[in-house]
Short mmCIF file of C-alpha atoms in Angstrom, two decimals:
data_model
loop_
_atom_site.label_atom_id
_atom_site.label_comp_id
_atom_site.label_asym_id
_atom_site.label_seq_id
_atom_site.Cartn_x
_atom_site.Cartn_y
_atom_site.Cartn_z
CA MET A 1 -12.72 -44.30 232.28
CA ILE A 2 -15.03 -45.82 229.70
CA ASN A 3 -12.94 -47.09 226.78
CA ARG A 4 -13.81 -47.47 223.13
CA ARG A 5 -14.76 -51.10 223.37
CA ASP A 6 -17.04 -50.88 226.38
CA MET A 7 -18.79 -48.17 224.54
CA MET A 8 -19.40 -50.19 221.55
CA LYS A 9 -20.38 -53.51 223.75
CA ALA A 10 -22.80 -50.86 225.38
CA GLY A 11 -24.22 -49.87 222.44
CA ALA A 12 -25.12 -53.34 221.06
CA ALA A 13 -26.64 -54.20 224.30
CA MET A 14 -28.94 -51.14 224.03
CA LEU A 15 -30.11 -52.29 220.53
CA GLY A 16 -30.42 -56.10 222.01
CA THR A 17 -28.30 -57.36 219.13
CA ALA A 18 -26.55 -60.36 219.06
CA ILE A 19 -24.99 -61.10 215.85
CA VAL A 20 -22.33 -63.98 215.20
CA ALA A 21 -20.19 -64.93 212.23
CA ARG A 22 -22.27 -67.44 210.14
CA PRO A 23 -19.96 -70.18 208.57
CA GLY A 24 -19.90 -70.95 204.84
CA TRP A 25 -20.75 -67.30 203.64
CA ALA A 26 -17.50 -67.18 201.53
CA LEU A 27 -17.58 -70.61 200.52
CA ALA A 28 -20.45 -70.79 198.15
CA ASN A 29 -19.90 -69.90 194.56
CA ALA A 30 -16.10 -69.75 195.41
CA GLY A 31 -14.28 -67.31 193.10
CA LYS A 32 -17.56 -65.68 191.72
CA THR A 33 -19.20 -64.37 194.86
CA LEU A 34 -17.57 -61.39 196.86
CA LYS A 35 -18.91 -61.35 200.59
CA PHE A 36 -18.65 -57.64 202.09
CA VAL A 37 -19.49 -56.37 205.37
CA PRO A 38 -20.57 -52.81 205.19
CA GLN A 39 -20.27 -50.25 207.61
CA ALA A 40 -23.69 -49.97 208.57
CA ASN A 41 -27.48 -51.35 207.59
CA LEU A 42 -28.63 -50.07 204.19
CA SER A 43 -32.08 -48.85 205.00
CA ILE A 44 -32.25 -45.90 202.23
CA LEU A 45 -31.83 -47.43 198.52
CA ASP A 46 -32.06 -43.86 196.93
CA PRO A 47 -28.19 -42.46 196.65
CA VAL A 48 -29.54 -38.97 195.58
CA PHE A 49 -32.35 -38.66 198.37
CA THR A 50 -29.62 -39.39 201.34
CA THR A 51 -25.94 -38.41 201.85
CA ALA A 52 -25.31 -41.37 204.13
CA ALA A 53 -22.25 -43.22 202.51
CA VAL A 54 -23.82 -46.65 203.01
CA SER A 55 -26.52 -45.46 200.25
CA VAL A 56 -23.67 -43.85 198.14
CA THR A 57 -21.65 -47.02 198.03
CA HIS A 58 -24.67 -48.89 197.12
CA GLY A 59 -25.48 -46.42 194.41
CA TYR A 60 -22.02 -46.99 192.78
CA CYS A 61 -22.81 -50.58 192.42
CA VAL A 62 -26.10 -49.87 190.82
CA PHE A 63 -25.93 -46.44 188.96
CA ASP A 64 -23.36 -44.27 186.94
CA THR A 65 -22.41 -40.92 186.83
CA LEU A 66 -22.21 -38.19 183.38
CA TYR A 67 -18.72 -37.64 184.71
CA GLY A 68 -16.53 -39.10 187.22
CA VAL A 69 -13.54 -37.91 189.00
CA ASP A 70 -9.81 -39.12 189.02
CA ASN A 71 -7.19 -39.34 192.16
CA ASN A 72 -6.89 -35.30 191.84
CA LEU A 73 -10.70 -35.19 192.12
CA GLU A 74 -10.72 -33.87 188.57
CA PRO A 75 -13.65 -34.37 186.33
CA HIS A 76 -13.48 -37.07 183.42
CA PRO A 77 -16.47 -38.26 180.88
CA GLN A 78 -17.94 -41.25 182.42
CA MET A 79 -21.44 -42.11 180.75
CA ALA A 80 -20.62 -39.30 178.60
CA GLU A 81 -18.47 -39.11 175.44
CA GLY A 82 -17.81 -35.53 175.98
CA ALA A 83 -19.21 -31.96 176.50
CA THR A 84 -19.04 -28.56 174.82
CA VAL A 85 -19.81 -25.23 176.14
CA SER A 86 -21.13 -22.13 174.28
CA GLN A 87 -18.66 -19.24 174.23
CA ASP A 88 -20.86 -17.24 176.35
CA GLY A 89 -20.73 -20.04 178.87
CA LEU A 90 -24.80 -20.29 178.80
CA GLU A 91 -25.17 -23.61 176.85
CA TRP A 92 -23.50 -26.93 177.70
CA LEU A 93 -24.13 -29.79 175.32
CA ILE A 94 -23.29 -33.03 176.89
CA THR A 95 -23.08 -36.29 174.39
CA LEU A 96 -23.75 -39.80 175.91
CA ARG A 97 -21.32 -42.31 174.87
CA ASP A 98 -22.49 -45.59 172.99
CA GLY A 99 -23.47 -48.55 174.39
CA LEU A 100 -25.47 -47.07 177.74
CA VAL A 101 -28.23 -49.62 178.41
CA TRP A 102 -30.76 -49.54 181.82
CA HIS A 103 -30.65 -52.64 183.87
CA ASP A 104 -34.49 -53.65 182.52
CA GLY A 105 -32.75 -53.55 178.81
CA ALA A 106 -34.10 -49.91 177.57
CA PRO A 107 -31.42 -47.62 175.99
CA VAL A 108 -30.33 -44.73 177.93
CA THR A 109 -31.49 -41.44 176.56
CA ALA A 110 -30.77 -37.92 177.26
CA ALA A 111 -34.26 -37.18 178.00
CA ASP A 112 -33.52 -39.81 181.30
CA CYS A 113 -30.41 -37.83 182.12
CA ALA A 114 -32.00 -34.36 182.17
CA ALA A 115 -34.87 -35.85 184.42
CA SER A 116 -31.87 -37.16 186.74
CA LEU A 117 -30.24 -34.01 186.83
CA ASP A 118 -33.45 -32.06 187.51
CA ARG A 119 -34.16 -34.23 190.30
CA TRP A 120 -30.48 -34.13 191.79
CA SER A 121 -30.62 -30.41 191.48
CA GLN A 122 -33.44 -30.19 194.44
CA ARG A 123 -31.50 -32.45 196.47
CA ASP A 124 -27.70 -32.01 196.69
CA THR A 125 -26.44 -28.58 197.87
CA PHE A 126 -23.65 -28.23 195.04
CA GLY A 127 -26.86 -29.03 192.27
CA GLN A 128 -29.07 -26.57 193.98
CA SER A 129 -26.52 -23.85 193.29
CA LEU A 130 -26.18 -24.96 189.63
CA ARG A 131 -30.23 -25.11 189.62
CA ASP A 132 -30.39 -21.47 190.96
CA ALA A 133 -28.16 -20.67 187.49
CA THR A 134 -29.94 -22.79 185.20
CA VAL A 135 -32.98 -22.00 182.73
CA ALA A 136 -33.39 -25.88 181.86
CA PHE A 137 -32.12 -29.42 181.87
CA GLU A 138 -33.46 -31.14 178.58
CA ALA A 139 -32.85 -33.09 175.63
CA ALA A 140 -31.50 -31.57 172.27
CA ASP A 141 -31.91 -35.15 170.97
CA ASP A 142 -31.82 -38.82 172.24
CA LYS A 143 -27.99 -38.65 172.82
CA THR A 144 -27.48 -35.05 173.76
CA ILE A 145 -28.25 -33.50 176.95
CA ARG A 146 -28.71 -29.67 176.86
CA ILE A 147 -28.17 -27.38 180.01
CA ARG A 148 -29.49 -23.81 179.41
CA LEU A 149 -27.94 -21.39 181.97
CA LYS A 150 -29.08 -17.89 183.26
CA ARG A 151 -25.16 -17.20 183.84
CA ALA A 152 -22.10 -18.87 183.18
CA PHE A 153 -21.00 -21.75 185.74
CA PRO A 154 -17.56 -22.47 185.52
CA HIS A 155 -17.93 -25.70 188.07
CA LEU A 156 -20.50 -27.54 186.12
CA LEU A 157 -18.82 -30.54 185.24
CA SER A 158 -17.31 -30.56 188.83
CA ALA A 159 -20.95 -30.41 190.07
CA ILE A 160 -22.36 -33.28 187.94
CA GLY A 161 -19.19 -35.32 188.65
CA LYS A 162 -18.93 -35.04 192.20
CA PRO A 163 -18.01 -38.32 193.87
CA HIS A 164 -20.00 -38.48 197.13
CA SER A 165 -22.55 -37.36 199.24
CA SER A 166 -25.58 -37.70 196.59
CA PRO A 167 -23.65 -37.64 193.74
CA ALA A 168 -25.72 -36.95 190.27
CA MET A 169 -26.42 -40.71 189.40
CA MET A 170 -28.53 -41.13 186.55
CA MET A 171 -32.04 -43.08 186.71
CA PRO A 172 -34.60 -43.72 184.03
CA GLU A 173 -36.93 -40.84 183.34
CA ARG A 174 -40.06 -42.65 184.73
CA ILE A 175 -38.19 -42.93 188.09
CA ALA A 176 -36.35 -39.41 188.10
CA LYS A 177 -39.83 -38.08 188.10
CA THR A 178 -40.25 -39.34 191.78
CA PRO A 179 -40.80 -35.94 193.76
CA PRO A 180 -37.32 -34.84 195.39
CA THR A 181 -39.07 -35.36 198.75
CA GLU A 182 -39.52 -38.95 198.30
CA ALA A 183 -36.93 -41.73 198.23
CA VAL A 184 -36.80 -43.85 195.14
CA THR A 185 -37.20 -47.48 195.83
CA GLU A 186 -37.06 -49.19 192.27
CA MET A 187 -33.40 -49.92 191.79
CA ILE A 188 -32.91 -49.54 187.99
CA GLY A 189 -29.76 -48.14 187.07
CA SER A 190 -27.09 -48.47 184.24
CA GLY A 191 -23.83 -49.49 186.45
CA PRO A 192 -21.80 -52.65 186.45
CA TYR A 193 -24.08 -54.32 188.91
CA ARG A 194 -27.68 -55.07 189.26
CA PHE A 195 -29.62 -54.90 192.63
CA ILE A 196 -31.49 -58.07 193.23
CA ALA A 197 -34.81 -56.67 194.87
CA GLU A 198 -36.14 -60.10 196.21
CA GLU A 199 -33.03 -61.04 198.01
CA TYR A 200 -32.95 -57.42 199.67
CA VAL A 201 -33.50 -57.77 203.44
CA SER A 202 -32.88 -54.48 205.42
CA GLY A 203 -30.82 -55.50 208.52
CA SER A 204 -29.54 -58.50 207.24
CA ARG A 205 -28.74 -59.03 203.59
CA VAL A 206 -27.84 -57.07 199.98
CA VAL A 207 -27.43 -58.66 196.86
CA TYR A 208 -25.95 -57.60 193.52
CA GLU A 209 -25.09 -59.25 190.31
CA LYS A 210 -22.93 -58.49 187.36
CA PHE A 211 -24.88 -56.53 184.68
CA GLU A 212 -23.88 -58.35 181.45
CA GLY A 213 -24.96 -55.37 179.48
CA TYR A 214 -22.66 -53.00 181.06
CA VAL A 215 -19.76 -51.88 178.58
CA PRO A 216 -16.89 -50.21 180.69
CA ARG A 217 -14.58 -47.24 179.31
CA SER A 218 -11.26 -48.12 178.36
CA GLU A 219 -9.43 -45.69 180.35
CA PRO A 220 -7.89 -47.16 183.48
CA ALA A 221 -9.95 -46.78 186.61
CA GLU A 222 -9.40 -44.09 189.13
CA TRP A 223 -11.45 -43.04 191.78
CA THR A 224 -15.22 -42.58 190.34
CA SER A 225 -13.66 -42.63 186.66
CA GLY A 226 -12.45 -44.83 184.05
CA GLY A 227 -13.22 -48.56 183.09
CA LYS A 228 -15.44 -50.15 185.40
CA LEU A 229 -14.89 -53.89 185.50
CA ALA A 230 -17.29 -55.98 186.94
CA LYS A 231 -15.39 -59.27 187.80
CA PHE A 232 -17.55 -61.02 190.18
CA ASP A 233 -20.88 -62.57 189.14
CA ARG A 234 -22.24 -61.91 192.78
CA ILE A 235 -21.92 -59.54 195.55
CA GLU A 236 -23.21 -60.17 198.83
CA TRP A 237 -23.44 -57.75 201.66
CA HIS A 238 -23.72 -59.09 205.16
CA ILE A 239 -24.97 -56.71 207.74
CA ILE A 240 -22.78 -57.57 210.77
CA PRO A 241 -23.27 -54.55 213.49
CA ASP A 242 -21.12 -56.19 215.98
CA ALA A 243 -17.52 -55.26 214.97
CA ALA A 244 -15.83 -58.45 216.61
CA SER A 245 -18.13 -60.64 214.80
CA ALA A 246 -17.27 -58.95 211.54
CA THR A 247 -13.28 -59.27 212.19
CA ALA A 248 -13.72 -62.97 212.90
CA ALA A 249 -15.61 -63.70 210.02
CA LEU A 250 -12.82 -62.22 207.85
CA GLN A 251 -10.38 -64.14 209.73
CA ASN A 252 -12.17 -67.34 209.35
CA GLY A 253 -12.49 -66.68 205.38
CA GLU A 254 -16.45 -66.29 205.85
CA VAL A 255 -16.28 -63.09 204.24
CA ASP A 256 -13.86 -61.33 202.00
CA TRP A 257 -14.34 -57.68 202.86
CA ILE A 258 -15.02 -55.45 206.25
CA GLU A 259 -15.54 -52.02 205.08
CA ILE A 260 -14.08 -50.61 208.71
CA ALA A 261 -11.31 -52.71 210.57
CA LEU A 262 -11.75 -50.92 214.12
CA PRO A 263 -8.37 -50.05 215.39
CA ASP A 264 -8.30 -51.93 218.67
CA LEU A 265 -9.33 -55.24 216.42
CA GLN A 266 -6.78 -54.33 213.87
CA PRO A 267 -4.00 -56.43 215.87
CA LEU A 268 -6.03 -59.62 215.02
CA LEU A 269 -6.26 -58.80 211.29
CA ASP A 270 -2.45 -57.70 211.21
CA ALA A 271 -1.65 -61.13 212.48
CA ALA A 272 -3.91 -63.07 210.34
CA PRO A 273 -2.06 -64.81 207.24
CA ASN A 274 -4.95 -64.54 205.02
CA VAL A 275 -5.86 -60.81 205.65
CA THR A 276 -4.60 -57.24 204.46
CA VAL A 277 -5.43 -54.05 205.96
CA GLN A 278 -5.68 -51.09 203.64
CA ARG A 279 -6.56 -47.31 204.17
CA GLN A 280 -9.68 -46.86 202.20
CA ASP A 281 -9.61 -42.76 201.81
CA PRO A 282 -6.02 -41.18 201.88
CA THR A 283 -7.71 -37.92 202.18
CA GLY A 284 -9.50 -39.33 205.48
CA PHE A 285 -12.80 -38.77 206.98
CA ALA A 286 -14.16 -35.40 208.85
CA ALA A 287 -16.02 -35.89 211.92
CA TYR A 288 -18.74 -33.40 212.90
CA MET A 289 -21.37 -32.82 215.47
CA ARG A 290 -24.37 -31.48 213.68
CA PHE A 291 -26.79 -29.16 215.56
CA ASN A 292 -30.57 -28.75 214.46
CA SER A 293 -30.23 -24.86 213.74
CA HIS A 294 -34.25 -24.87 213.25
CA VAL A 295 -35.74 -25.34 216.59
CA ALA A 296 -34.71 -24.73 220.15
CA PRO A 297 -32.50 -24.80 221.71
CA PHE A 298 -29.85 -24.93 218.97
CA ASN A 299 -31.59 -22.26 217.00
CA ASN A 300 -29.64 -20.17 219.55
CA PRO A 301 -26.27 -19.16 217.80
CA LYS A 302 -24.63 -18.37 221.41
CA LEU A 303 -25.41 -21.68 222.43
CA ARG A 304 -23.96 -23.31 219.47
CA ARG A 305 -20.66 -21.46 220.28
CA ALA A 306 -20.59 -22.24 223.46
CA VAL A 307 -20.37 -26.07 222.81
CA LEU A 308 -17.81 -25.11 220.26
CA ALA A 309 -15.58 -23.78 222.70
CA ALA A 310 -16.22 -26.79 225.00
CA VAL A 311 -14.71 -29.53 222.42
CA ASP A 312 -11.61 -31.10 223.01
CA GLN A 313 -11.09 -32.92 219.58
CA ALA A 314 -8.36 -35.15 220.95
CA VAL A 315 -11.08 -37.11 223.24
CA TYR A 316 -13.55 -37.90 220.10
CA MET A 317 -10.62 -38.92 218.03
CA ASN A 318 -8.82 -41.12 220.54
CA SER A 319 -12.31 -42.89 221.08
CA ILE A 320 -12.53 -44.05 217.37
CA THR A 321 -8.59 -44.69 216.52
CA GLY A 322 -7.28 -46.51 219.39
CA SER A 323 -5.40 -43.38 220.70
CA ASN A 324 -3.13 -44.02 217.71
CA PRO A 325 -1.59 -40.43 216.44
CA ASP A 326 -1.01 -41.81 213.05
CA ASN A 327 -4.76 -42.32 212.61
CA TRP A 328 -6.23 -38.70 213.22
CA SER A 329 -5.25 -35.12 212.87
CA ASP A 330 -6.51 -31.87 214.48
CA CYS A 331 -9.30 -30.08 212.28
CA LYS A 332 -10.25 -26.93 213.96
CA SER A 333 -11.86 -25.92 210.80
CA MET A 334 -15.48 -26.09 209.03
CA PHE A 335 -13.67 -27.81 205.92
CA PRO A 336 -11.21 -30.87 206.21
CA SER A 337 -7.78 -29.63 207.04
CA THR A 338 -6.54 -32.39 204.33
CA MET A 339 -8.03 -30.64 201.41
CA PRO A 340 -6.40 -27.69 199.36
CA GLY A 341 -7.12 -23.95 200.49
CA VAL A 342 -8.55 -24.82 204.21
CA LEU A 343 -7.32 -22.53 206.94
CA SER A 344 -6.06 -23.93 210.08
CA ASP A 345 -7.57 -20.81 211.80
CA ASP A 346 -10.29 -21.15 214.38
CA TRP A 347 -10.34 -17.44 215.23
CA GLY A 348 -10.33 -18.32 218.97
CA MET A 349 -13.44 -20.16 218.97
CA MET A 350 -12.48 -23.61 219.90
CA PRO A 351 -10.02 -22.98 222.91
CA ALA A 352 -11.42 -26.58 224.53
CA ASP A 353 -12.14 -24.48 227.79
CA LEU A 354 -14.82 -26.03 229.74
CA GLU A 355 -15.29 -22.96 232.16
CA ALA A 356 -15.25 -20.44 229.32
CA ALA A 357 -17.77 -22.44 227.63
CA ARG A 358 -19.71 -22.52 230.82
CA GLN A 359 -19.65 -18.65 230.99
CA LEU A 360 -21.14 -18.53 227.14
CA VAL A 361 -23.73 -20.96 228.11
CA ALA A 362 -24.86 -18.30 230.87
CA GLU A 363 -24.59 -15.49 228.33
CA SER A 364 -26.81 -17.46 225.68
CA GLY A 365 -29.72 -17.46 227.81
CA TYR A 366 -30.35 -21.12 227.88
CA ALA A 367 -33.70 -21.83 229.79
CA GLY A 368 -33.08 -25.47 230.28
CA GLU A 369 -34.91 -26.62 227.18
CA LYS A 370 -34.10 -30.53 226.46
CA VAL A 371 -31.41 -31.56 224.36
CA VAL A 372 -32.10 -34.88 222.11
CA ILE A 373 -28.87 -36.52 220.77
CA LEU A 374 -29.54 -39.12 218.30
CA HIS A 375 -27.19 -42.02 218.88
CA PRO A 376 -26.19 -44.64 216.51
CA THR A 377 -25.27 -47.70 218.40
CA ASP A 378 -24.22 -49.77 215.33
CA MET A 379 -21.62 -47.35 213.64
CA ALA A 380 -18.05 -48.14 214.97
CA ASN A 381 -16.77 -44.65 213.95
CA LEU A 382 -20.03 -42.51 215.34
CA ALA A 383 -21.02 -44.69 218.67
CA PRO A 384 -18.46 -43.39 220.86
CA HIS A 385 -19.24 -39.86 220.11
CA GLY A 386 -23.08 -39.77 221.35
CA LEU A 387 -21.73 -40.69 224.92
CA ILE A 388 -19.05 -38.22 224.92
CA THR A 389 -21.27 -35.39 223.82
CA ALA A 390 -23.92 -36.21 226.33
CA ASP A 391 -21.36 -36.09 228.94
CA LEU A 392 -19.95 -32.88 227.78
CA LEU A 393 -23.23 -31.26 227.55
CA ALA A 394 -24.10 -32.47 230.93
CA LYS A 395 -21.36 -30.63 232.22
CA LEU A 396 -22.03 -27.41 230.93
CA GLY A 397 -25.49 -27.75 232.44
CA LEU A 398 -27.75 -28.62 229.74
CA ASN A 399 -30.84 -31.16 229.79
CA VAL A 400 -29.57 -33.90 227.88
CA GLU A 401 -31.51 -36.74 226.21
CA LEU A 402 -29.47 -39.48 224.60
CA GLN A 403 -31.70 -41.57 222.23
CA ALA A 404 -30.03 -44.89 221.27
CA MET A 405 -30.84 -46.47 217.57
CA ASP A 406 -29.09 -47.82 214.38
CA TRP A 407 -27.87 -45.70 211.84
CA GLY A 408 -30.72 -46.37 209.60
CA THR A 409 -33.20 -44.93 212.24
CA VAL A 410 -30.71 -41.79 212.36
CA THR A 411 -31.24 -41.32 208.69
CA GLN A 412 -35.09 -41.39 209.17
CA ARG A 413 -35.32 -39.26 212.08
CA ARG A 414 -33.27 -36.27 211.19
CA GLN A 415 -35.58 -35.71 208.51
CA SER A 416 -37.88 -34.27 210.97
CA LYS A 417 -38.24 -30.57 211.73
CA GLU A 418 -40.46 -30.93 214.39
CA PRO A 419 -39.38 -29.74 217.92
CA VAL A 420 -37.75 -32.22 220.40
CA GLU A 421 -41.23 -32.80 222.18
CA ASN A 422 -42.92 -34.00 219.14
CA GLY A 423 -40.15 -36.34 217.82
CA GLY A 424 -37.56 -34.02 216.95
CA TRP A 425 -33.70 -33.62 217.54
CA SER A 426 -31.00 -31.31 218.52
CA ILE A 427 -27.88 -33.28 217.77
CA PHE A 428 -26.36 -35.99 215.78
CA HIS A 429 -22.93 -36.96 214.97
CA THR A 430 -21.75 -37.79 211.16
CA ASN A 431 -18.32 -37.94 209.34
CA TRP A 432 -17.77 -37.24 205.90
CA PRO A 433 -14.95 -38.41 203.22
CA SER A 434 -12.98 -35.26 202.80
CA ALA A 435 -13.28 -35.00 199.39
CA SER A 436 -17.01 -34.77 199.75
CA ILE A 437 -16.99 -31.37 201.46
CA SER A 438 -13.97 -29.67 200.19
CA ASN A 439 -15.22 -26.63 198.51
CA PRO A 440 -17.91 -24.18 199.59
CA ALA A 441 -20.51 -25.40 197.49
CA THR A 442 -20.19 -29.15 198.35
CA ASN A 443 -19.76 -28.76 201.90
CA ALA A 444 -23.45 -29.23 203.13
CA ASN A 445 -22.30 -28.86 206.67
CA VAL A 446 -21.98 -25.07 206.59
CA ARG A 447 -24.34 -24.34 203.62
CA GLY A 448 -26.74 -21.66 204.69
CA LYS A 449 -29.54 -22.59 202.99
CA GLY A 450 -32.13 -22.74 205.70
CA GLU A 451 -35.02 -25.15 205.38
CA ALA A 452 -33.88 -25.87 201.64
CA GLY A 453 -30.81 -27.09 203.05
CA TRP A 454 -29.39 -30.35 204.49
CA PHE A 455 -30.65 -31.65 207.91
CA GLY A 456 -30.28 -28.92 210.54
CA TRP A 457 -31.35 -26.49 208.21
CA TYR A 458 -28.66 -23.53 208.72
CA ASP A 459 -29.64 -20.17 207.73
CA ASP A 460 -26.87 -17.95 206.73
CA ALA A 461 -27.49 -15.59 203.88
CA ALA A 462 -24.09 -13.85 204.21
CA LEU A 463 -22.44 -17.35 203.96
CA GLU A 464 -24.32 -18.36 200.99
CA GLN A 465 -23.54 -14.74 199.39
CA GLY A 466 -19.64 -15.95 199.86
CA VAL A 467 -20.55 -19.26 198.44
CA ASN A 468 -21.73 -17.64 195.21
CA ASP A 469 -18.79 -15.16 195.10
CA TRP A 470 -16.77 -18.30 195.15
CA LEU A 471 -18.78 -20.05 192.49
CA PHE A 472 -18.69 -17.17 189.79
CA ALA A 473 -15.23 -15.90 190.34
CA SER A 474 -13.15 -15.93 187.35
CA ASP A 475 -9.94 -14.80 189.17
CA PRO A 476 -8.23 -17.29 191.49
CA ALA A 477 -7.33 -14.48 193.82
CA VAL A 478 -11.08 -13.42 194.40
CA ALA A 479 -12.09 -17.07 194.64
CA ARG A 480 -9.43 -17.67 197.15
CA GLU A 481 -10.88 -14.70 199.20
CA ALA A 482 -14.47 -15.96 199.19
CA PHE A 483 -13.20 -19.36 200.46
CA GLU A 484 -11.57 -17.72 203.48
CA ARG A 485 -14.41 -15.70 204.18
CA VAL A 486 -16.78 -18.71 204.15
CA GLN A 487 -14.63 -20.27 206.53
CA LYS A 488 -14.63 -17.72 208.79
CA LEU A 489 -18.30 -16.93 208.54
CA ALA A 490 -18.95 -20.93 209.17
CA MET A 491 -16.97 -20.93 212.21
CA GLU A 492 -18.75 -17.94 213.54
CA GLY A 493 -22.38 -19.43 212.75
CA ALA A 494 -21.12 -22.96 214.09
CA PRO A 495 -23.61 -25.14 212.38
CA VAL A 496 -21.42 -27.62 213.52
CA VAL A 497 -18.58 -28.71 215.84
CA PRO A 498 -15.35 -30.00 214.02
CA LEU A 499 -14.20 -33.12 215.88
CA GLY A 500 -11.06 -33.99 213.85
CA VAL A 501 -9.92 -36.00 210.77
CA PHE A 502 -9.36 -39.55 211.08
CA TYR A 503 -8.47 -42.34 208.59
CA VAL A 504 -10.38 -45.35 207.90
CA ASN A 505 -8.96 -49.15 207.27
CA SER A 506 -10.50 -51.55 205.61
CA GLY A 507 -9.69 -55.51 205.95
CA LEU A 508 -9.41 -57.63 203.10
CA SER A 509 -8.90 -61.42 202.41
CA ASN A 510 -5.33 -61.79 200.68
CA GLU A 511 -7.39 -63.19 197.67
CA LEU A 512 -8.39 -59.89 196.76
CA SER A 513 -6.71 -57.81 194.46
CA GLY A 514 -7.26 -54.31 192.64
CA VAL A 515 -9.46 -52.40 195.47
CA ILE A 516 -9.36 -48.86 194.66
CA PRO A 517 -8.87 -46.40 197.28
CA GLY A 518 -11.54 -43.74 197.28
CA SER A 519 -14.45 -41.90 199.15
CA ALA A 520 -16.62 -45.12 198.87
CA SER A 521 -15.94 -48.54 198.72
CA PHE A 522 -15.72 -49.29 194.85
CA PHE A 523 -16.25 -52.96 193.82
CA TRP A 524 -15.17 -52.48 190.07
CA ASN A 525 -11.99 -53.88 188.88
CA VAL A 526 -11.78 -56.15 192.28
CA ALA A 527 -10.75 -59.71 191.38
#
C-alpha cells in the first residue's frame, strides 16, 4: 500500500523539487522579523480574483474590509464606523471611520470602496447575489458609501464581511476599476502591512513591512474583526514545498511559523522544546473533488453521481491525517458538517460501493472520454487525493490522465473552459475553511450559476432558486426549509464529491504569542 509520505515524496520528485532549509532565516533582525512558511506558493496576488487560501492570507496582510466577523461569524464594523438602513430596506449608508489611509499615502474614500464593492460583486458568489439585488454601489460623500437596492437584502453585512474565499477587500478606485476578469497585480491596500513588490519572488519569497499609517480599531481582535495590531516590522514568507524541510527549519529555529504541520511529522514538533502545535481553524476544513460540469465527460450528471457513489471518505481522510480519527470526521453533505443547519443525510447517494458505482457508469453512457485530473504535488492536504481519485476512476473503467503540477499552476489551469484536448480539465481537488462555505449563498461549490459561477461552472436553476429563497426569507422556518432543499438538490446534482472534514495544525515557535485561530493565518497581534 502506498502511504502518505511516499505519495508526498513522489510528488516532489515529479516536480523535480529539492528544497532544503536555509540557515539563518530567523536570525536576521531578531524580534522584528517574522518568518512564515505558507501552505503553498503565492502565484495570484489578487484575493478577490481567486478563492485560493494562500491568496486570501496574503490579502489580509495588505488589504482591509468594511466589515469583519467575530468568532461566531457575526459581522462587525472594521473599516466602517457603522451602517444605517432605510425603513424599506432599499438603501444602506456605510460610514468610513477616521484615519483610513492607502499605502501610497492617499486617504481612503467612499468612491474607492464603492468601486471595490462593484468589482468584488462580479467575482464572488455571495457578491453576485447582492449585485443581482443592487441598483448601484456609489459614494454619497467622501466618507459615506451608499448601496441602493432593488429589494431588501437582509444578509448585506454578512456578504461584505465574509471572512474567506474572495472577501470584499477594499482597494483604491483606480485599481478597483481593473476588469473583474483580470487579476490585480498592484498591491496598494490600507491594511496593517505593505507588500514589498521588489522583494517578491514567486516560488521563493514574499515580503511585507509594517504600515506605519495604519490605525487599528480599539476592540479586541477576533477572527477578522477588531484591532489589528502589527507588532513585527517585517514579515517574510519562505516557500518550502517539502514538508520535512519546513518542519526541520522550524525545529532548528530558522523559521517561526509553518502554516501546516503534517500529522506524520507532528511527533517531531511535539518533541521539540521550542515548538508549539496549535489548531488553526476550530471549524475545520471541508475537502472536495471538483468536477468540470461544463465539458465532457462530467457535463453528464449521471457520471458525476457514479463517482459520488464510489468514494470512501475514510481513504481520502486517512491519507492526509495520519489515520488519526481525532483529526477528521465524515461529511456526507455538500456543506461542512461542522456548521449550523447542515444535514447529515446523503439521501442514499454515497454508499461507497464500487460495484454499484460501476453499474451507474454503465447506465450513464460514458464512452471512454479522457478524464484529466489536475494534481498539485506541492500541497500536503491535496497531493494524496489526486492519486487516490486516479486509482478509483481507473477501477470504474474511466480513461484517466493524472497531470502533476504545483498549486499555482492548478489555479491558472482551472480557469480554462476548453475541452481536455485543448488544455482543459475534468477534476481538481480542493478544500475550504468551513466558515467560508457555511450557507447557500457563500458555498461556491454548489452554486448553480453556470458560466458566471465558480470554476467547474455548474448550472442548476432550481438550486439557484433555493438560494434566493434562503437569501430573502424573513421567516426562519422558511429559510431553514430553503437551506435543506438546497442541500438535497446539491447532492442530486453532484457538482462536487465531499471527501470529509479535517483539522489543520500549525507549528509555532514558542517565542510567538497572540496567534488568532481562524479561517486563514492572521499576522496581526502576533508578538
